């Protein structure tokens, strides 16, 4: 079996792994995200050391923070493009790894990578249209539609959708520097921390914070269900570690949709419809394995 | 060239046409929507008469009001499913036409049909991911993602997304029987008429109604751009006949996105990004030609 290199490129930390699939991960490392040169050299160093132990990597996949250019036909494919993160704008991540390691490199957003991992080995096997969301430091969303990763003009940025915000009930103005009270501005982990004065992890299950959070999550899910008609919605990220959120969100989505979408998945099986990732907090780096595999297969097809 | 039969099945009227493409339409007819049996018999009668004049139809396409079942693998493919329209729930439209006319029948939502028409002959040629919206008696949306029509769990129902509604500026409660002030509840033609006390067609261009309408359209477009990342958005339907809406909507979409999506199509070429349908008010029935063509091609492939 070919050996994959996986890179989860996050704004605060990088996770690198080498392995064949979720059941066979041979090595993992984590380190803080510094400037691009230092960070990417550390990635190369890890893979070169692992290759000495386990043999050559067939391909590398990168699930990256963004915005990114995920279009293999574009001259800036594999770049992190216009990120506000200092030093990282216009960084050619995939090209650098490809030149150094001389293997095919798959590259996409963190959420599209995680979605592909769930499709390949997790909670979305055999689906052709589903959404993967992360609710954490930010809110991001990606997925597959008609059996392929969502790209289009660039790639989705679901966290910045605007949702109803009742300022009488919740006067918090939101923290998004672009949109104020967009979904991410109201419902990300940092938004919860600012609104309630302490980290979300310290708020007990019966704190009103969680019902409000479920409201914002359900409003956005309502919109995504009506915009995309996904066959499933997978919700990961730090905030969703609070598993008490799932039943609150499911119930509120049903109430908001008000039986308008009369499908059994929503009316009676919503427990199977809105779910946590099967790959848990490893869906980023394992999704990168799936991106590596896809890049490797694509290169083989082009050669044939 | 094969001859297509097209049916635009609307809740108030049916349009049927026979032809090869938008430049070669041989006959068109329109009649009010009555009960299913009467209406569908009228469709059959029209096509039989045209076949005597122009020769046999190769396939029929239907762009239908809904909700519908557009999944060819489903036992209820081609049905109008749970519509509140009296008599029409669980109507097997495609099956009836297929049995009577003995040709392949393509079947999809009205907006997906129109989207396929714009893809085949109109404002979306060579795009793989775009949205078609109709803003009229209701608000509907469909489109292609990754080169195929959007289906997923059922099909999109974009008009029922929830958008911010500032009840201080606009106390109108919305008219959607399911969701009150969802997008359609606030911004459809009938919503405009109820809010302002006269039909939208009678409101002059400088009436504040149009700026408010542009606001609601732009809020929903903002969400659709971030959820789906379309390469283009085509806006048709009765309300969009007011062409003065286009510049208002484009400007407001740019303001709402606030340069978050830094793509030239949005930053500098938004006139080419948010556009009216190239097929105008014929996109429904010409989209049905495209659905007929797709069904015919699919049947040929299955035979081969």
Coordinates of C-alpha atoms in Angstrom, one line a residue:
Chain A
X1 CA 0.0 0.0 0.0
X2 CA 1.3 3.5 -0.8
X3 CA 2.4 5.7 2.1
X4 CA 0.8 9.1 2.5
X5 CA 2.2 12.3 4.1
X6 CA -0.5 14.4 5.7
X7 CA -0.2 18.1 6.7
X8 CA -2.9 19.9 8.7
X9 CA -1.7 23.5 8.2
X10 CA -3.4 25.6 10.9
X11 CA -3.0 29.2 11.7
X12 CA -1.7 28.4 15.2
X13 CA -0.3 24.9 14.8
X14 CA 0.8 22.4 12.1
X15 CA 0.1 18.6 12.4
X16 CA 2.1 16.3 10.2
X17 CA 1.5 12.5 9.9
X18 CA 2.6 9.6 7.8
X19 CA 0.6 6.5 7.2
X20 CA -1.7 4.5 5.0
X21 CA -5.1 5.2 6.4
X22 CA -6.8 6.1 9.8
X23 CA -6.0 2.6 11.1
X24 CA -2.4 2.7 10.2
X25 CA -0.8 6.0 11.2
X26 CA 3.0 5.4 11.6
X27 CA 4.0 8.8 13.1
X28 CA 2.5 12.1 14.0
X29 CA 4.1 15.4 15.0
X30 CA 2.7 18.8 16.1
X31 CA 4.5 22.2 16.2
X32 CA 3.4 25.9 16.4
X33 CA 3.0 27.8 13.2
X34 CA 5.9 30.3 12.7
X35 CA 6.9 32.1 9.6
X36 CA 6.4 30.2 6.3
X37 CA 10.1 29.3 5.7
X38 CA 10.7 28.0 9.3
X39 CA 7.4 26.1 9.4
X40 CA 7.7 24.5 5.9
X41 CA 11.3 23.4 6.6
X42 CA 10.1 21.7 9.7
X43 CA 7.5 19.9 7.6
X44 CA 10.1 18.7 5.2
X45 CA 12.4 17.6 8.0
X46 CA 9.7 15.5 9.5
X47 CA 8.9 13.7 6.3
X48 CA 12.5 13.1 5.4
X49 CA 13.1 11.5 8.8
X50 CA 10.0 9.3 8.5
X51 CA 11.0 8.2 5.0
X52 CA 14.3 6.9 6.4
X53 CA 12.3 4.7 8.8
X54 CA 9.3 3.7 6.7
X55 CA 10.3 4.1 3.1
X56 CA 9.3 6.6 0.4
X57 CA 6.1 8.6 0.6
X58 CA 3.9 8.3 -2.5
X59 CA 2.2 11.7 -2.2
X60 CA 1.5 14.5 0.3
X61 CA -1.8 16.1 1.1
X62 CA -2.2 19.5 2.8
X63 CA -5.4 20.7 4.6
X64 CA -4.7 24.4 4.9
X65 CA -6.0 27.5 6.7
X66 CA -6.9 30.1 4.1
X67 CA -8.1 31.6 1.9
X68 CA -6.3 29.2 -0.5
X69 CA -6.1 28.5 -4.2
X70 CA -7.3 24.9 -4.6
X71 CA -7.6 24.9 -8.4
X72 CA -4.9 22.6 -10.0
X73 CA -5.3 24.5 -13.3
X74 CA -4.4 27.9 -11.7
X75 CA -0.9 29.3 -11.8
X76 CA -1.2 29.9 -8.0
X77 CA -2.5 26.4 -7.2
X78 CA -1.5 25.4 -3.7
X79 CA -0.9 28.9 -2.5
X80 CA -2.3 30.4 0.7
X81 CA -3.5 33.6 -0.9
X82 CA -4.8 36.7 0.9
X83 CA -4.7 35.6 4.6
X84 CA -4.3 38.4 7.1
X85 CA -1.8 36.2 9.0
X86 CA 1.6 38.0 9.0
X87 CA 4.1 36.6 6.5
X88 CA 1.7 34.0 5.0
X89 CA 0.0 35.9 2.2
X90 CA 0.9 34.5 -1.2
X91 CA 2.8 31.5 0.2
X92 CA 3.3 28.7 -2.3
X93 CA 2.9 25.7 0.1
X94 CA 2.1 22.9 -2.4
X95 CA 4.8 24.0 -4.9
X96 CA 7.5 24.1 -2.1
X97 CA 6.6 20.6 -0.8
X98 CA 6.4 19.2 -4.3
X99 CA 9.9 20.5 -5.3
X100 CA 11.5 19.4 -2.0
X101 CA 9.9 15.9 -1.8
X102 CA 9.4 15.3 -5.5
X103 CA 5.9 13.7 -5.0
X104 CA 2.4 14.7 -6.0
X105 CA 0.9 17.2 -3.6
X106 CA -2.9 17.5 -3.0
X107 CA -4.0 20.8 -1.5
X108 CA -7.3 22.2 -0.3
X109 CA -8.9 24.1 2.6
X110 CA -8.8 22.5 6.0
X111 CA -12.6 21.9 5.9
X112 CA -12.5 20.4 2.4
X113 CA -9.6 18.2 3.5
X114 CA -11.6 17.0 6.5
X115 CA -14.7 16.5 4.4
X116 CA -12.7 14.2 2.0
X117 CA -11.3 12.3 5.0
X118 CA -14.9 11.7 6.2
X119 CA -16.0 10.7 2.7
X120 CA -13.1 8.2 2.4
X121 CA -13.0 6.7 5.8
X122 CA -15.6 8.3 8.1
X123 CA -19.1 9.7 8.5
X124 CA -19.8 10.4 4.8
X125 CA -18.9 7.2 3.0
X126 CA -21.2 6.6 0.0
X127 CA -22.7 10.2 0.1
X128 CA -22.2 12.5 -2.9
X129 CA -23.4 15.7 -1.3
X130 CA -22.6 16.6 2.3
X131 CA -21.2 19.5 4.4
X132 CA -18.3 19.4 6.9
X133 CA -18.3 22.3 9.4
X134 CA -15.8 23.3 12.0
X135 CA -16.9 25.5 14.9
X136 CA -13.9 26.6 16.8
X137 CA -11.5 29.6 16.7
X138 CA -13.3 30.4 13.5
X139 CA -16.2 28.8 11.6
X140 CA -15.5 27.2 8.3
X141 CA -17.4 24.9 6.0
X142 CA -16.7 22.8 3.0
X143 CA -17.9 19.5 1.5
X144 CA -18.7 17.5 -1.5
X145 CA -21.4 18.3 -4.0
X146 CA -22.1 15.8 -6.8
X147 CA -19.2 13.6 -5.6
X148 CA -16.5 16.3 -5.8
X149 CA -15.1 18.9 -3.4
X150 CA -16.8 22.3 -3.4
X151 CA -14.7 24.9 -5.2
X152 CA -16.5 27.1 -7.7
X153 CA -15.2 30.6 -7.9
X154 CA -12.7 30.1 -5.0
X155 CA -14.1 27.9 -2.2
X156 CA -16.9 28.3 0.3
X157 CA -16.5 30.5 3.3
X158 CA -19.6 29.4 5.1
X159 CA -18.6 31.0 8.5
X160 CA -19.2 34.5 7.1
X161 CA -22.9 34.0 6.2
X162 CA -25.2 36.5 7.8
X163 CA -27.9 35.1 10.0
X164 CA -30.8 36.8 11.9
X165 CA -29.4 38.4 15.1
X166 CA -32.0 39.6 17.6
X167 CA -30.1 42.4 19.3
X168 CA -32.8 42.7 22.0
X169 CA -32.1 39.2 23.3
X170 CA -28.3 39.3 22.4
X171 CA -26.9 42.8 22.2
X172 CA -23.3 41.4 21.7
X173 CA -22.2 43.1 18.4
X174 CA -20.1 40.2 17.1
X175 CA -16.3 40.1 16.5
X176 CA -15.8 39.5 12.8
X177 CA -13.4 42.2 11.5
X178 CA -15.1 42.0 8.1
X179 CA -18.8 41.6 8.9
X180 CA -19.4 42.2 12.7
X181 CA -22.2 39.9 13.5
X182 CA -22.0 37.3 10.8
X183 CA -22.2 33.6 11.9
X184 CA -18.5 33.4 12.9
X185 CA -18.7 36.9 14.5
X186 CA -21.6 35.7 16.7
X187 CA -20.9 32.0 17.3
X188 CA -17.1 31.1 17.1
X189 CA -15.3 30.1 20.3
X190 CA -13.7 33.6 20.7
X191 CA -17.1 35.2 20.2
X192 CA -18.5 33.0 23.0
X193 CA -15.6 33.9 25.2
X194 CA -16.0 37.7 24.7
X195 CA -19.8 37.6 25.1
X196 CA -19.7 35.6 28.4
X197 CA -16.4 36.8 29.8
X198 CA -14.8 33.3 30.1
X199 CA -13.8 30.5 27.7
X200 CA -16.7 28.4 26.4
X201 CA -15.0 25.3 28.0
X202 CA -15.7 26.9 31.5
X203 CA -19.4 27.4 30.9
X204 CA -21.6 24.6 32.4
X205 CA -24.0 22.7 30.2
X206 CA -27.0 24.5 31.8
X207 CA -25.5 28.0 31.1
X208 CA -27.8 30.1 28.7
X209 CA -24.7 30.4 26.4
X210 CA -25.3 27.0 25.0
X211 CA -29.0 27.6 24.0
X212 CA -28.0 30.8 22.3
X213 CA -25.1 29.0 20.6
X214 CA -27.4 26.3 19.4
X215 CA -29.8 29.0 18.0
X216 CA -27.0 30.5 15.9
X217 CA -25.8 27.1 14.7
X218 CA -29.3 26.0 13.9
X219 CA -30.0 29.2 11.9
X220 CA -27.0 28.7 9.8
X221 CA -27.7 25.0 9.3
X222 CA -31.3 25.9 8.2
X223 CA -29.7 28.1 5.5
X224 CA -27.2 25.5 4.4
X225 CA -29.8 22.8 4.2
X226 CA -32.0 25.0 2.0
X227 CA -29.1 26.3 -0.1
X228 CA -27.2 23.0 -0.8
X229 CA -29.6 20.2 0.2
X230 CA -26.8 18.1 1.8
X231 CA -27.4 14.4 2.6
X232 CA -25.6 14.9 5.9
X233 CA -24.0 17.7 8.0
X234 CA -20.8 16.8 10.0
X235 CA -19.9 19.3 12.8
X236 CA -16.4 19.3 14.2
X237 CA -14.1 21.8 15.9
X238 CA -13.5 22.8 19.5
X239 CA -16.9 24.3 20.3
X240 CA -18.6 21.0 19.2
X241 CA -16.6 19.1 21.7
X242 CA -19.5 20.2 24.0
X243 CA -21.6 17.2 22.9
X244 CA -24.7 18.6 24.7
X245 CA -24.9 21.0 21.7
X246 CA -25.9 18.3 19.3
X247 CA -29.4 17.6 20.6
X248 CA -30.1 21.3 21.0
X249 CA -29.0 22.1 17.5
X250 CA -31.0 19.1 16.0
X251 CA -34.2 20.1 17.7
X252 CA -33.9 23.8 16.8
X253 CA -33.1 22.9 13.1
X254 CA -36.3 20.9 13.0
X255 CA -38.3 23.8 14.5
X256 CA -36.8 26.3 12.2
X257 CA -37.4 24.2 9.0
X258 CA -41.0 23.7 10.2
X259 CA -41.5 20.5 8.2
X260 CA -40.8 22.4 5.0
X261 CA -38.3 19.8 3.9
X262 CA -40.3 16.6 4.3
X263 CA -37.5 14.1 4.2
X264 CA -37.2 11.3 6.7
X265 CA -33.5 12.3 7.4
X266 CA -34.8 15.6 8.8
X267 CA -38.3 14.7 10.1
X268 CA -37.4 11.5 11.9
X269 CA -33.7 10.6 11.6
X270 CA -32.1 13.9 12.4
X271 CA -29.7 12.1 14.8
X272 CA -28.1 10.5 11.8
X273 CA -28.3 13.7 9.8
X274 CA -26.4 16.2 12.0
X275 CA -23.4 14.3 13.4
X276 CA -19.9 14.7 14.8
X277 CA -16.9 13.6 12.6
X278 CA -16.2 9.9 12.7
X279 CA -12.5 10.7 12.5
X280 CA -12.8 13.0 15.5
X281 CA -10.1 15.6 16.0
X282 CA -7.9 13.7 13.6
X283 CA -10.1 14.5 10.6
X284 CA -7.8 17.4 9.5
X285 CA -4.6 15.3 9.2
X286 CA -6.4 12.2 8.0
X287 CA -8.3 14.3 5.5
X288 CA -4.8 15.3 4.3
X289 CA -4.1 11.6 3.6
X290 CA -7.2 11.6 1.5
X291 CA -6.0 14.7 -0.4
X292 CA -2.6 12.9 -1.0
X293 CA -4.3 9.8 -2.3
X294 CA -6.5 11.9 -4.7
X295 CA -3.4 13.8 -6.0
X296 CA -1.6 10.5 -6.5
X297 CA -4.5 8.9 -8.4
X298 CA -4.9 12.0 -10.5
X299 CA -1.2 11.9 -11.4
X300 CA -1.4 8.2 -12.3
X301 CA -4.4 8.9 -14.6
X302 CA -2.5 11.7 -16.3
X303 CA 0.4 9.5 -16.9
X304 CA -1.8 6.7 -18.4
Chain B
X1 CA -31.3 17.2 -35.3
X2 CA -33.6 15.6 -32.6
X3 CA -36.8 17.5 -31.8
X4 CA -37.4 18.3 -28.1
X5 CA -40.7 18.8 -26.2
X6 CA -40.4 21.3 -23.4
X7 CA -42.9 21.8 -20.5
X8 CA -42.6 24.6 -18.0
X9 CA -45.0 23.4 -15.3
X10 CA -45.9 26.3 -13.2
X11 CA -48.4 26.6 -10.3
X12 CA -50.5 29.1 -12.2
X13 CA -49.7 28.3 -15.9
X14 CA -48.1 25.7 -18.1
X15 CA -46.0 26.6 -21.1
X16 CA -45.3 23.9 -23.7
X17 CA -42.9 24.2 -26.7
X18 CA -41.5 22.0 -29.4
X19 CA -38.1 22.8 -31.1
X20 CA -34.4 22.0 -31.4
X21 CA -32.9 24.9 -29.5
X22 CA -33.6 28.6 -28.5
X23 CA -33.0 29.6 -32.1
X24 CA -35.4 27.0 -33.5
X25 CA -38.7 26.9 -31.6
X26 CA -41.4 25.6 -33.8
X27 CA -44.5 26.1 -31.6
X28 CA -45.4 27.3 -28.2
X29 CA -48.6 27.2 -26.2
X30 CA -49.7 28.5 -22.8
X31 CA -52.7 27.5 -20.6
X32 CA -53.7 27.9 -17.0
X33 CA -52.9 25.1 -14.5
X34 CA -56.0 23.2 -13.6
X35 CA -56.3 19.8 -11.9
X36 CA -53.5 17.3 -12.9
X37 CA -55.6 15.1 -15.3
X38 CA -57.0 18.0 -17.3
X39 CA -53.7 19.8 -17.4
X40 CA -51.5 16.9 -18.4
X41 CA -54.0 15.7 -21.0
X42 CA -53.7 19.2 -22.5
X43 CA -49.9 18.8 -22.6
X44 CA -50.2 15.4 -24.4
X45 CA -52.8 16.9 -26.9
X46 CA -50.3 19.7 -27.8
X47 CA -47.4 17.4 -28.4
X48 CA -49.5 15.0 -30.5
X49 CA -50.7 17.8 -32.7
X50 CA -47.2 19.2 -33.1
X51 CA -45.8 15.7 -34.0
X52 CA -48.3 15.5 -36.9
X53 CA -46.8 18.7 -38.3
X54 CA -43.1 18.4 -37.4
X55 CA -42.4 14.7 -36.9
X56 CA -41.7 12.7 -33.8
X57 CA -40.3 14.2 -30.6
X58 CA -37.1 12.5 -29.4
X59 CA -37.6 13.4 -25.7
X60 CA -39.5 15.6 -23.4
X61 CA -38.2 17.8 -20.5
X62 CA -40.3 19.2 -17.6
X63 CA -39.2 22.2 -15.5
X64 CA -41.7 21.9 -12.6
X65 CA -43.0 23.7 -9.6
X66 CA -42.4 21.7 -6.5
X67 CA -41.3 20.2 -4.3
X68 CA -40.4 17.5 -6.7
X69 CA -38.5 14.2 -6.8
X70 CA -35.7 14.7 -9.4
X71 CA -33.8 11.5 -8.6
X72 CA -33.9 9.0 -11.5
X73 CA -33.1 6.2 -9.2
X74 CA -36.1 6.9 -6.9
X75 CA -39.4 5.0 -7.2
X76 CA -41.1 8.4 -7.2
X77 CA -38.9 10.1 -9.8
X78 CA -40.7 12.7 -11.8
X79 CA -43.4 13.2 -9.1
X80 CA -44.5 16.6 -7.7
X81 CA -44.4 15.5 -4.1
X82 CA -45.7 17.4 -1.1
X83 CA -47.0 20.6 -2.8
X84 CA -49.8 22.4 -0.9
X85 CA -51.4 23.1 -4.3
X86 CA -54.8 21.3 -4.2
X87 CA -54.9 18.0 -6.2
X88 CA -51.2 18.1 -7.2
X89 CA -49.5 16.4 -4.2
X90 CA -48.0 13.0 -5.3
X91 CA -48.6 13.6 -9.0
X92 CA -46.6 11.4 -11.3
X93 CA -45.8 13.9 -14.1
X94 CA -42.8 12.3 -15.8
X95 CA -44.3 8.8 -15.7
X96 CA -47.5 9.9 -17.3
X97 CA -45.8 11.8 -20.1
X98 CA -43.4 8.9 -20.7
X99 CA -46.3 6.3 -20.9
X100 CA -48.4 8.5 -23.2
X101 CA -45.6 9.7 -25.5
X102 CA -43.2 6.8 -25.3
X103 CA -40.1 8.9 -25.2
X104 CA -37.5 9.6 -22.5
X105 CA -38.6 12.3 -20.0
X106 CA -36.2 14.6 -18.2
X107 CA -37.7 16.2 -15.0
X108 CA -36.4 18.7 -12.5
X109 CA -37.3 21.8 -10.6
X110 CA -38.2 24.9 -12.6
X111 CA -35.0 26.7 -11.4
X112 CA -32.8 23.7 -12.1
X113 CA -34.4 23.4 -15.6
X114 CA -33.7 27.1 -16.2
X115 CA -30.2 26.7 -14.9
X116 CA -29.5 23.9 -17.4
X117 CA -30.9 26.0 -20.2
X118 CA -28.6 28.9 -19.3
X119 CA -25.7 26.4 -19.1
X120 CA -26.5 24.9 -22.5
X121 CA -27.4 28.0 -24.5
X122 CA -27.2 31.1 -22.2
X123 CA -25.4 33.0 -19.5
X124 CA -23.6 30.1 -18.0
X125 CA -21.9 28.3 -20.8
X126 CA -18.5 26.8 -19.8
X127 CA -19.2 27.3 -16.0
X128 CA -19.3 24.3 -13.8
X129 CA -20.7 26.0 -10.6
X130 CA -23.3 28.7 -10.8
X131 CA -26.7 29.6 -9.4
X132 CA -30.0 30.4 -11.1
X133 CA -32.5 32.4 -9.0
X134 CA -36.1 33.4 -9.8
X135 CA -37.6 36.3 -7.8
X136 CA -41.3 36.4 -8.5
X137 CA -44.5 34.9 -7.0
X138 CA -42.1 32.9 -4.9
X139 CA -38.3 32.8 -4.6
X140 CA -36.5 29.7 -5.9
X141 CA -32.9 28.8 -6.6
X142 CA -31.1 26.0 -8.3
X143 CA -28.0 25.6 -10.3
X144 CA -25.0 23.4 -11.2
X145 CA -22.1 22.5 -8.9
X146 CA -19.2 20.6 -10.2
X147 CA -20.8 20.4 -13.6
X148 CA -24.1 18.7 -12.5
X149 CA -27.5 20.0 -11.3
X150 CA -27.8 20.5 -7.6
X151 CA -29.8 17.7 -5.9
X152 CA -28.4 16.2 -2.8
X153 CA -31.0 15.1 -0.2
X154 CA -33.9 16.5 -2.3
X155 CA -33.1 19.8 -4.1
X156 CA -32.3 23.3 -2.9
X157 CA -35.1 25.5 -1.6
X158 CA -33.0 28.7 -1.5
X159 CA -36.0 31.0 -1.1
X160 CA -36.6 29.8 2.4
X161 CA -33.2 30.8 3.8
X162 CA -33.4 33.1 6.8
X163 CA -31.7 36.5 6.4
X164 CA -31.3 39.4 8.9
X165 CA -34.5 41.4 9.2
X166 CA -34.3 44.7 10.9
X167 CA -37.9 45.1 12.3
X168 CA -37.3 48.7 13.3
X169 CA -36.7 49.7 9.7
X170 CA -39.1 47.2 8.2
X171 CA -41.8 46.0 10.6
X172 CA -43.5 44.0 7.9
X173 CA -43.7 40.4 9.4
X174 CA -43.3 38.5 6.2
X175 CA -45.8 36.3 4.4
X176 CA -44.2 32.8 4.3
X177 CA -46.7 30.3 5.8
X178 CA -43.8 28.2 7.0
X179 CA -41.2 30.7 8.1
X180 CA -42.8 34.1 8.3
X181 CA -39.9 36.4 7.4
X182 CA -37.6 34.1 5.5
X183 CA -36.2 35.5 2.2
X184 CA -39.3 34.6 0.2
X185 CA -41.5 35.9 3.0
X186 CA -39.8 39.3 2.9
X187 CA -38.8 39.8 -0.8
X188 CA -41.1 37.9 -3.2
X189 CA -43.5 39.8 -5.4
X190 CA -46.5 39.2 -3.2
X191 CA -44.5 40.3 -0.1
X192 CA -43.7 43.6 -1.9
X193 CA -47.4 44.0 -2.8
X194 CA -48.6 43.4 0.8
X195 CA -45.9 45.6 2.3
X196 CA -46.5 48.6 0.0
X197 CA -50.2 48.1 -0.7
X198 CA -49.8 47.9 -4.5
X199 CA -48.2 45.6 -7.0
X200 CA -44.4 46.0 -7.4
X201 CA -44.9 46.9 -11.1
X202 CA -46.7 50.1 -10.0
X203 CA -43.9 51.3 -7.7
X204 CA -41.7 53.9 -9.4
X205 CA -37.9 53.3 -9.6
X206 CA -37.3 55.9 -6.9
X207 CA -39.7 54.3 -4.4
X208 CA -38.0 53.2 -1.2
X209 CA -39.4 49.7 -1.9
X210 CA -36.6 49.0 -4.4
X211 CA -33.7 49.9 -2.0
X212 CA -35.2 47.6 0.6
X213 CA -35.8 44.9 -1.9
X214 CA -32.2 45.2 -3.1
X215 CA -31.1 44.9 0.6
X216 CA -32.9 41.6 1.0
X217 CA -31.7 40.2 -2.3
X218 CA -28.1 41.2 -1.5
X219 CA -28.2 39.7 2.0
X220 CA -29.3 36.3 0.5
X221 CA -26.7 36.6 -2.4
X222 CA -24.0 37.3 0.2
X223 CA -25.0 34.0 1.9
X224 CA -25.1 32.0 -1.3
X225 CA -21.7 33.3 -2.5
X226 CA -20.2 32.2 0.8
X227 CA -22.0 28.9 1.0
X228 CA -21.5 27.8 -2.6
X229 CA -18.9 30.0 -4.2
X230 CA -20.7 30.2 -7.5
X231 CA -18.8 31.4 -10.6
X232 CA -21.9 33.4 -11.6
X233 CA -25.4 34.3 -10.3
X234 CA -28.3 34.5 -12.8
X235 CA -31.4 36.4 -11.5
X236 CA -34.7 36.0 -13.3
X237 CA -38.4 36.1 -12.5
X238 CA -41.0 38.9 -12.5
X239 CA -39.5 41.1 -9.8
X240 CA -36.1 41.2 -11.7
X241 CA -37.9 42.6 -14.7
X242 CA -37.3 45.9 -12.8
X243 CA -33.8 46.2 -14.3
X244 CA -33.0 49.1 -11.9
X245 CA -32.6 46.4 -9.2
X246 CA -29.4 45.0 -10.7
X247 CA -27.0 47.9 -10.0
X248 CA -28.5 48.3 -6.5
X249 CA -28.0 44.6 -5.7
X250 CA -24.5 44.5 -7.1
X251 CA -23.3 47.4 -5.1
X252 CA -24.9 46.2 -1.9
X253 CA -23.4 42.7 -2.4
X254 CA -19.9 44.3 -2.7
X255 CA -20.6 46.3 0.5
X256 CA -21.8 43.4 2.5
X257 CA -18.9 41.1 1.4
X258 CA -16.6 43.9 2.4
X259 CA -13.7 42.6 0.2
X260 CA -13.7 39.3 2.1
X261 CA -13.8 37.4 -1.1
X262 CA -11.0 39.0 -3.1
X263 CA -11.8 37.7 -6.5
X264 CA -11.9 40.0 -9.6
X265 CA -15.4 38.8 -10.5
X266 CA -16.7 40.3 -7.3
X267 CA -14.2 43.2 -6.7
X268 CA -14.1 44.6 -10.2
X269 CA -16.4 42.7 -12.6
X270 CA -19.5 42.3 -10.6
X271 CA -21.5 43.4 -13.7
X272 CA -20.6 40.1 -15.3
X273 CA -21.1 38.2 -12.0
X274 CA -24.7 39.0 -11.1
X275 CA -26.7 39.0 -14.4
X276 CA -30.1 38.5 -15.9
X277 CA -30.8 35.3 -17.8
X278 CA -29.6 35.3 -21.4
X279 CA -32.8 33.3 -22.3
X280 CA -35.0 35.9 -20.7
X281 CA -38.5 34.8 -19.7
X282 CA -38.1 31.8 -22.0
X283 CA -35.5 30.2 -19.7
X284 CA -38.1 27.9 -18.1
X285 CA -39.4 26.3 -21.3
X286 CA -36.0 26.3 -23.0
X287 CA -34.5 24.8 -19.9
X288 CA -37.0 22.0 -20.4
X289 CA -35.5 21.4 -23.9
X290 CA -32.1 21.0 -22.1
X291 CA -33.6 18.5 -19.6
X292 CA -35.1 16.6 -22.6
X293 CA -31.7 16.5 -24.3
X294 CA -30.0 15.3 -21.1
X295 CA -32.6 12.5 -20.7
X296 CA -32.2 11.5 -24.3
X297 CA -28.4 11.4 -24.0
X298 CA -28.6 9.4 -20.8
X299 CA -31.0 6.9 -22.4
X300 CA -28.7 6.5 -25.4
X301 CA -25.7 5.8 -23.0
X302 CA -27.7 3.2 -21.1
X303 CA -28.6 1.4 -24.3
X304 CA -24.9 1.4 -25.5

